[in-house]
Amino acid sequence: MSTYKPMETDDYRGLARMFYENGLEVKPDGPQPEGLIACWEVLDSRGERIAGIELETRAGEYVVGGITVLEPYRKSGIGEIMLRTVTDRVKEMGGQRAMLVAKVPEFFEKSGFRRIAREDSPEISKCFTCDQFETSCFPAVMEKPLNEGGTKV
Ligand SMILES: CC(C)(COP(=O)(O)OP(=O)(O)OC[C@H]1O[C@@H](n2cnc3c(N)ncnc32)[C@H](O)[C@@H]1OP(=O)(O)O)[C@@H](O)C(=O)NCCC(=O)NCCS
């Protein structure tokens, strides 16, 4: 059982660079997303960042905009802990569901996310307008229902 604890940070830029360096479709020097709600990081015992996650609103939905655990620290439960932190926040905010576009859907399924059809999703991702989407790149649109009777953003 991991003892790592996600802590809120306002260093969006630092997280964006980490996401980019770990293969996510995030511009490392791009502006902070308009709908940014919060970022969290996990630090090692020396205070170095080893993981991060970001939550924002897009198209009226709560969306996990990026999640990364640095390679040496993967498969020890940190990703799952961070996802729980974020879905707890969405619940606190009264959101009906959390959404994301997943490169590794199997990881998110372990945390209760389920795939939904592209046609059933609001425009939460730039992927939807990319030439590669569902031709050479097949990310999964996913949701995790949270509050029965909750509200949209
Ligand atoms: C995806 C990522 C965040 C997972 O983080 P992690 O800390 O290794 O995940 P956890 O240890 O919390 O794993 C939770 C569960 O998911 C499974 N899992 C983790 N990564 C997986 C993967 N790539 N494929 C399938 N299952 C995976 C774990 O085995 C574990 O299952 P278990 O409880 O049955 O053992 C991490 O691999 C990463 O940062 N990857 C690079 C960036 C990336 O692809 N981010 C996602 C973009 S959508």
PDB file of N, CA, C and O in Angstrom, residues 40-88:
ATOM      1  N   TRP A  40      -2.502  18.700  -8.709  1.00  0.00           N
ATOM      2  CA  TRP A  40      -1.921  18.039  -7.538  1.00  0.00           C
ATOM      3  C   TRP A  40      -0.591  17.413  -7.954  1.00  0.00           C
ATOM      4  O   TRP A  40      -0.436  16.982  -9.110  1.00  0.00           O
ATOM      5  N   GLU A  41       0.326  17.325  -6.993  1.00  0.00           N
ATOM      6  CA  GLU A  41       1.595  16.645  -7.256  1.00  0.00           C
ATOM      7  C   GLU A  41       1.875  15.677  -6.110  1.00  0.00           C
ATOM      8  O   GLU A  41       1.347  15.831  -5.010  1.00  0.00           O
ATOM      9  N   VAL A  42       2.713  14.691  -6.424  1.00  0.00           N
ATOM     10  CA  VAL A  42       3.213  13.787  -5.381  1.00  0.00           C
ATOM     11  C   VAL A  42       4.722  13.960  -5.356  1.00  0.00           C
ATOM     12  O   VAL A  42       5.379  13.992  -6.406  1.00  0.00           O
ATOM     13  N   LEU A  43       5.262  14.124  -4.156  1.00  0.00           N
ATOM     14  CA  LEU A  43       6.699  14.337  -3.989  1.00  0.00           C
ATOM     15  C   LEU A  43       7.341  13.105  -3.363  1.00  0.00           C
ATOM     16  O   LEU A  43       6.677  12.385  -2.594  1.00  0.00           O
ATOM     17  N   ASP A  44       8.613  12.880  -3.672  1.00  0.00           N
ATOM     18  CA  ASP A  44       9.313  11.788  -2.992  1.00  0.00           C
ATOM     19  C   ASP A  44       9.881  12.307  -1.669  1.00  0.00           C
ATOM     20  O   ASP A  44       9.653  13.463  -1.292  1.00  0.00           O
ATOM     21  N   SER A  45      10.649  11.465  -0.987  1.00  0.00           N
ATOM     22  CA  SER A  45      11.112  11.850   0.355  1.00  0.00           C
ATOM     23  C   SER A  45      12.072  13.035   0.314  1.00  0.00           C
ATOM     24  O   SER A  45      12.268  13.715   1.318  1.00  0.00           O
ATOM     25  N   ARG A  46      12.651  13.313  -0.881  1.00  0.00           N
ATOM     26  CA  ARG A  46      13.552  14.475  -0.984  1.00  0.00           C
ATOM     27  C   ARG A  46      12.832  15.724  -1.469  1.00  0.00           C
ATOM     28  O   ARG A  46      13.438  16.750  -1.731  1.00  0.00           O
ATOM     29  N   GLY A  47      11.536  15.589  -1.655  1.00  0.00           N
ATOM     30  CA  GLY A  47      10.769  16.754  -2.114  1.00  0.00           C
ATOM     31  C   GLY A  47      10.748  16.910  -3.619  1.00  0.00           C
ATOM     32  O   GLY A  47      10.342  17.954  -4.136  1.00  0.00           O
ATOM     33  N   GLU A  48      11.219  15.884  -4.358  1.00  0.00           N
ATOM     34  CA  GLU A  48      11.184  15.942  -5.825  1.00  0.00           C
ATOM     35  C   GLU A  48       9.831  15.449  -6.324  1.00  0.00           C
ATOM     36  O   GLU A  48       9.304  14.440  -5.818  1.00  0.00           O
ATOM     37  N   ARG A  49       9.314  16.126  -7.337  1.00  0.00           N
ATOM     38  CA  ARG A  49       8.010  15.738  -7.904  1.00  0.00           C
ATOM     39  C   ARG A  49       8.143  14.422  -8.675  1.00  0.00           C
ATOM     40  O   ARG A  49       8.996  14.293  -9.548  1.00  0.00           O
ATOM     41  N   ILE A  50       7.292  13.471  -8.350  1.00  0.00           N
ATOM     42  CA  ILE A  50       7.349  12.177  -9.043  1.00  0.00           C
ATOM     43  C   ILE A  50       6.035  11.868  -9.766  1.00  0.00           C
ATOM     44  O   ILE A  50       5.963  10.877 -10.495  1.00  0.00           O
ATOM     45  N   ALA A  51       5.020  12.691  -9.568  1.00  0.00           N
ATOM     46  CA  ALA A  51       3.731  12.431 -10.212  1.00  0.00           C
ATOM     47  C   ALA A  51       2.870  13.681 -10.150  1.00  0.00           C
ATOM     48  O   ALA A  51       3.089  14.553  -9.299  1.00  0.00           O
ATOM     49  N   GLY A  52       1.922  13.753 -11.069  1.00  0.00           N
ATOM     50  CA  GLY A  52       1.019  14.903 -11.055  1.00  0.00           C
ATOM     51  C   GLY A  52      -0.268  14.608 -11.797  1.00  0.00           C
ATOM     52  O   GLY A  52      -0.339  13.691 -12.631  1.00  0.00           O
ATOM     53  N   ILE A  53      -1.279  15.393 -11.471  1.00  0.00           N
ATOM     54  CA  ILE A  53      -2.592  15.243 -12.112  1.00  0.00           C
ATOM     55  C   ILE A  53      -3.264  16.608 -12.152  1.00  0.00           C
ATOM     56  O   ILE A  53      -3.006  17.451 -11.268  1.00  0.00           O
ATOM     57  N   GLU A  54      -4.091  16.793 -13.148  1.00  0.00           N
ATOM     58  CA  GLU A  54      -4.717  18.119 -13.331  1.00  0.00           C
ATOM     59  C   GLU A  54      -6.199  17.929 -13.637  1.00  0.00           C
ATOM     60  O   GLU A  54      -6.597  17.016 -14.376  1.00  0.00           O
ATOM     61  N   LEU A  55      -7.036  18.793 -13.055  1.00  0.00           N
ATOM     62  CA  LEU A  55      -8.489  18.747 -13.257  1.00  0.00           C
ATOM     63  C   LEU A  55      -8.949  20.077 -13.831  1.00  0.00           C
ATOM     64  O   LEU A  55      -8.554  21.145 -13.343  1.00  0.00           O
ATOM     65  N   GLU A  56      -9.787  20.003 -14.850  1.00  0.00           N
ATOM     66  CA  GLU A  56     -10.311  21.241 -15.432  1.00  0.00           C
ATOM     67  C   GLU A  56     -11.743  21.016 -15.895  1.00  0.00           C
ATOM     68  O   GLU A  56     -12.237  19.883 -15.899  1.00  0.00           O
ATOM     69  N   THR A  57     -12.398  22.111 -16.272  1.00  0.00           N
ATOM     70  CA  THR A  57     -13.711  21.978 -16.894  1.00  0.00           C
ATOM     71  C   THR A  57     -13.548  22.214 -18.383  1.00  0.00           C
ATOM     72  O   THR A  57     -12.785  23.092 -18.814  1.00  0.00           O
ATOM     73  N   ARG A  58     -14.232  21.372 -19.140  1.00  0.00           N
ATOM     74  CA  ARG A  58     -14.274  21.541 -20.603  1.00  0.00           C
ATOM     75  C   ARG A  58     -15.682  21.188 -21.038  1.00  0.00           C
ATOM     76  O   ARG A  58     -16.196  20.123 -20.635  1.00  0.00           O
ATOM     77  N   ALA A  59     -16.255  22.024 -21.848  1.00  0.00           N
ATOM     78  CA  ALA A  59     -17.584  21.754 -22.413  1.00  0.00           C
ATOM     79  C   ALA A  59     -18.589  21.332 -21.344  1.00  0.00           C
ATOM     80  O   ALA A  59     -19.389  20.410 -21.540  1.00  0.00           O
ATOM     81  N   GLY A  60     -18.503  21.968 -20.187  1.00  0.00           N
ATOM     82  CA  GLY A  60     -19.482  21.695 -19.140  1.00  0.00           C
ATOM     83  C   GLY A  60     -19.254  20.402 -18.379  1.00  0.00           C
ATOM     84  O   GLY A  60     -20.140  19.920 -17.677  1.00  0.00           O
ATOM     85  N   GLU A  61     -18.050  19.833 -18.513  1.00  0.00           N
ATOM     86  CA  GLU A  61     -17.742  18.577 -17.828  1.00  0.00           C
ATOM     87  C   GLU A  61     -16.488  18.756 -16.974  1.00  0.00           C
ATOM     88  O   GLU A  61     -15.630  19.592 -17.285  1.00  0.00           O
ATOM     89  N   TYR A  62     -16.367  17.931 -15.941  1.00  0.00           N
ATOM     90  CA  TYR A  62     -15.126  17.865 -15.174  1.00  0.00           C
ATOM     91  C   TYR A  62     -14.204  16.863 -15.870  1.00  0.00           C
ATOM     92  O   TYR A  62     -14.579  15.686 -16.025  1.00  0.00           O
ATOM     93  N   VAL A  63     -13.028  17.341 -16.287  1.00  0.00           N
ATOM     94  CA  VAL A  63     -12.153  16.519 -17.126  1.00  0.00           C
ATOM     95  C   VAL A  63     -10.751  16.424 -16.503  1.00  0.00           C
ATOM     96  O   VAL A  63     -10.174  17.446 -16.109  1.00  0.00           O
ATOM     97  N   VAL A  64     -10.239  15.202 -16.430  1.00  0.00           N
ATOM     98  CA  VAL A  64      -8.841  15.016 -16.040  1.00  0.00           C
ATOM     99  C   VAL A  64      -8.004  15.352 -17.280  1.00  0.00           C
ATOM    100  O   VAL A  64      -8.035  14.633 -18.276  1.00  0.00           O
ATOM    101  N   GLY A  65      -7.297  16.479 -17.217  1.00  0.00           N
ATOM    102  CA  GLY A  65      -6.580  16.962 -18.394  1.00  0.00           C
ATOM    103  C   GLY A  65      -5.226  16.305 -18.571  1.00  0.00           C
ATOM    104  O   GLY A  65      -4.675  16.298 -19.664  1.00  0.00           O
ATOM    105  N   GLY A  66      -4.671  15.741 -17.510  1.00  0.00           N
ATOM    106  CA  GLY A  66      -3.380  15.069 -17.611  1.00  0.00           C
ATOM    107  C   GLY A  66      -3.097  14.306 -16.334  1.00  0.00           C
ATOM    108  O   GLY A  66      -3.515  14.724 -15.247  1.00  0.00           O
ATOM    109  N   ILE A  67      -2.407  13.189 -16.486  1.00  0.00           N
ATOM    110  CA  ILE A  67      -1.963  12.421 -15.314  1.00  0.00           C
ATOM    111  C   ILE A  67      -0.673  11.716 -15.690  1.00  0.00           C
ATOM    112  O   ILE A  67      -0.584  11.113 -16.766  1.00  0.00           O
ATOM    113  N   THR A  68       0.303  11.819 -14.825  1.00  0.00           N
ATOM    114  CA  THR A  68       1.583  11.144 -15.076  1.00  0.00           C
ATOM    115  C   THR A  68       2.218  10.726 -13.756  1.00  0.00           C
ATOM    116  O   THR A  68       2.209  11.476 -12.784  1.00  0.00           O
ATOM    117  N   VAL A  69       2.765   9.527 -13.782  1.00  0.00           N
ATOM    118  CA  VAL A  69       3.629   9.058 -12.702  1.00  0.00           C
ATOM    119  C   VAL A  69       4.979   8.770 -13.360  1.00  0.00           C
ATOM    120  O   VAL A  69       5.021   8.082 -14.402  1.00  0.00           O
ATOM    121  N   LEU A  70       6.068   9.287 -12.816  1.00  0.00           N
ATOM    122  CA  LEU A  70       7.374   9.031 -13.431  1.00  0.00           C
ATOM    123  C   LEU A  70       7.683   7.535 -13.396  1.00  0.00           C
ATOM    124  O   LEU A  70       7.327   6.825 -12.450  1.00  0.00           O
ATOM    125  N   GLU A  71       8.375   7.093 -14.455  1.00  0.00           N
ATOM    126  CA  GLU A  71       8.521   5.667 -14.704  1.00  0.00           C
ATOM    127  C   GLU A  71       8.989   4.821 -13.501  1.00  0.00           C
ATOM    128  O   GLU A  71       8.384   3.791 -13.212  1.00  0.00           O
ATOM    129  N   PRO A  72      10.003   5.233 -12.774  1.00  0.00           N
ATOM    130  CA  PRO A  72      10.472   4.366 -11.685  1.00  0.00           C
ATOM    131  C   PRO A  72       9.433   4.159 -10.580  1.00  0.00           C
ATOM    132  O   PRO A  72       9.582   3.247  -9.764  1.00  0.00           O
ATOM    133  N   TYR A  73       8.419   5.012 -10.575  1.00  0.00           N
ATOM    134  CA  TYR A  73       7.437   4.958  -9.477  1.00  0.00           C
ATOM    135  C   TYR A  73       6.112   4.338  -9.904  1.00  0.00           C
ATOM    136  O   TYR A  73       5.164   4.292  -9.124  1.00  0.00           O
ATOM    137  N   ARG A  74       6.048   3.865 -11.150  1.00  0.00           N
ATOM    138  CA  ARG A  74       4.771   3.323 -11.643  1.00  0.00           C
ATOM    139  C   ARG A  74       4.466   1.974 -11.014  1.00  0.00           C
ATOM    140  O   ARG A  74       5.336   1.316 -10.479  1.00  0.00           O
ATOM    141  N   LYS A  75       3.196   1.608 -11.147  1.00  0.00           N
ATOM    142  CA  LYS A  75       2.689   0.317 -10.657  1.00  0.00           C
ATOM    143  C   LYS A  75       2.857   0.157  -9.143  1.00  0.00           C
ATOM    144  O   LYS A  75       3.050  -0.936  -8.638  1.00  0.00           O
ATOM    145  N   SER A  76       2.819   1.269  -8.429  1.00  0.00           N
ATOM    146  CA  SER A  76       2.830   1.149  -6.969  1.00  0.00           C
ATOM    147  C   SER A  76       1.632   1.877  -6.368  1.00  0.00           C
ATOM    148  O   SER A  76       1.616   2.189  -5.186  1.00  0.00           O
ATOM    149  N   GLY A  77       0.637   2.158  -7.203  1.00  0.00           N
ATOM    150  CA  GLY A  77      -0.623   2.676  -6.676  1.00  0.00           C
ATOM    151  C   GLY A  77      -0.762   4.187  -6.688  1.00  0.00           C
ATOM    152  O   GLY A  77      -1.801   4.728  -6.302  1.00  0.00           O
ATOM    153  N   ILE A  78       0.289   4.898  -7.127  1.00  0.00           N
ATOM    154  CA  ILE A  78       0.239   6.372  -7.057  1.00  0.00           C
ATOM    155  C   ILE A  78      -0.813   6.934  -8.022  1.00  0.00           C
ATOM    156  O   ILE A  78      -1.582   7.835  -7.672  1.00  0.00           O
ATOM    157  N   GLY A  79      -0.866   6.380  -9.233  1.00  0.00           N
ATOM    158  CA  GLY A  79      -1.843   6.862 -10.213  1.00  0.00           C
ATOM    159  C   GLY A  79      -3.260   6.720  -9.679  1.00  0.00           C
ATOM    160  O   GLY A  79      -4.089   7.648  -9.780  1.00  0.00           O
ATOM    161  N   GLU A  80      -3.534   5.575  -9.087  1.00  0.00           N
ATOM    162  CA  GLU A  80      -4.875   5.318  -8.555  1.00  0.00           C
ATOM    163  C   GLU A  80      -5.210   6.297  -7.420  1.00  0.00           C
ATOM    164  O   GLU A  80      -6.325   6.834  -7.362  1.00  0.00           O
ATOM    165  N   ILE A  81      -4.246   6.549  -6.554  1.00  0.00           N
ATOM    166  CA  ILE A  81      -4.465   7.489  -5.437  1.00  0.00           C
ATOM    167  C   ILE A  81      -4.772   8.895  -5.981  1.00  0.00           C
ATOM    168  O   ILE A  81      -5.677   9.578  -5.501  1.00  0.00           O
ATOM    169  N   MET A  82      -4.026   9.297  -7.005  1.00  0.00           N
ATOM    170  CA  MET A  82      -4.253  10.639  -7.572  1.00  0.00           C
ATOM    171  C   MET A  82      -5.642  10.723  -8.203  1.00  0.00           C
ATOM    172  O   MET A  82      -6.330  11.739  -8.068  1.00  0.00           O
ATOM    173  N   LEU A  83      -6.035   9.652  -8.897  1.00  0.00           N
ATOM    174  CA  LEU A  83      -7.369   9.674  -9.516  1.00  0.00           C
ATOM    175  C   LEU A  83      -8.452   9.801  -8.454  1.00  0.00           C
ATOM    176  O   LEU A  83      -9.445  10.502  -8.641  1.00  0.00           O
ATOM    177  N   ARG A  84      -8.242   9.100  -7.330  1.00  0.00           N
ATOM    178  CA  ARG A  84      -9.248   9.181  -6.252  1.00  0.00           C
ATOM    179  C   ARG A  84      -9.323  10.604  -5.703  1.00  0.00           C
ATOM    180  O   ARG A  84     -10.400  11.130  -5.427  1.00  0.00           O
ATOM    181  N   THR A  85      -8.165  11.249  -5.556  1.00  0.00           N
ATOM    182  CA  THR A  85      -8.138  12.636  -5.066  1.00  0.00           C
ATOM    183  C   THR A  85      -8.981  13.529  -5.971  1.00  0.00           C
ATOM    184  O   THR A  85      -9.779  14.358  -5.509  1.00  0.00           O
ATOM    185  N   VAL A  86      -8.817  13.326  -7.280  1.00  0.00           N
ATOM    186  CA  VAL A  86      -9.527  14.171  -8.236  1.00  0.00           C
ATOM    187  C   VAL A  86     -11.025  13.858  -8.250  1.00  0.00           C
ATOM    188  O   VAL A  86     -11.864  14.774  -8.246  1.00  0.00           O
ATOM    189  N   THR A  87     -11.376  12.588  -8.239  1.00  0.00           N
ATOM    190  CA  THR A  87     -12.814  12.268  -8.277  1.00  0.00           C
ATOM    191  C   THR A  87     -13.484  12.693  -6.958  1.00  0.00           C
ATOM    192  O   THR A  87     -14.637  13.109  -6.968  1.00  0.00           O
ATOM    193  N   ASP A  88     -12.738  12.643  -5.865  1.00  0.00           N
ATOM    194  CA  ASP A  88     -13.300  13.153  -4.599  1.00  0.00           C
ATOM    195  C   ASP A  88     -13.599  14.649  -4.723  1.00  0.00           C
ATOM    196  O   ASP A  88     -14.618  15.139  -4.246  1.00  0.00           O
TER     197      ASP A  88
END
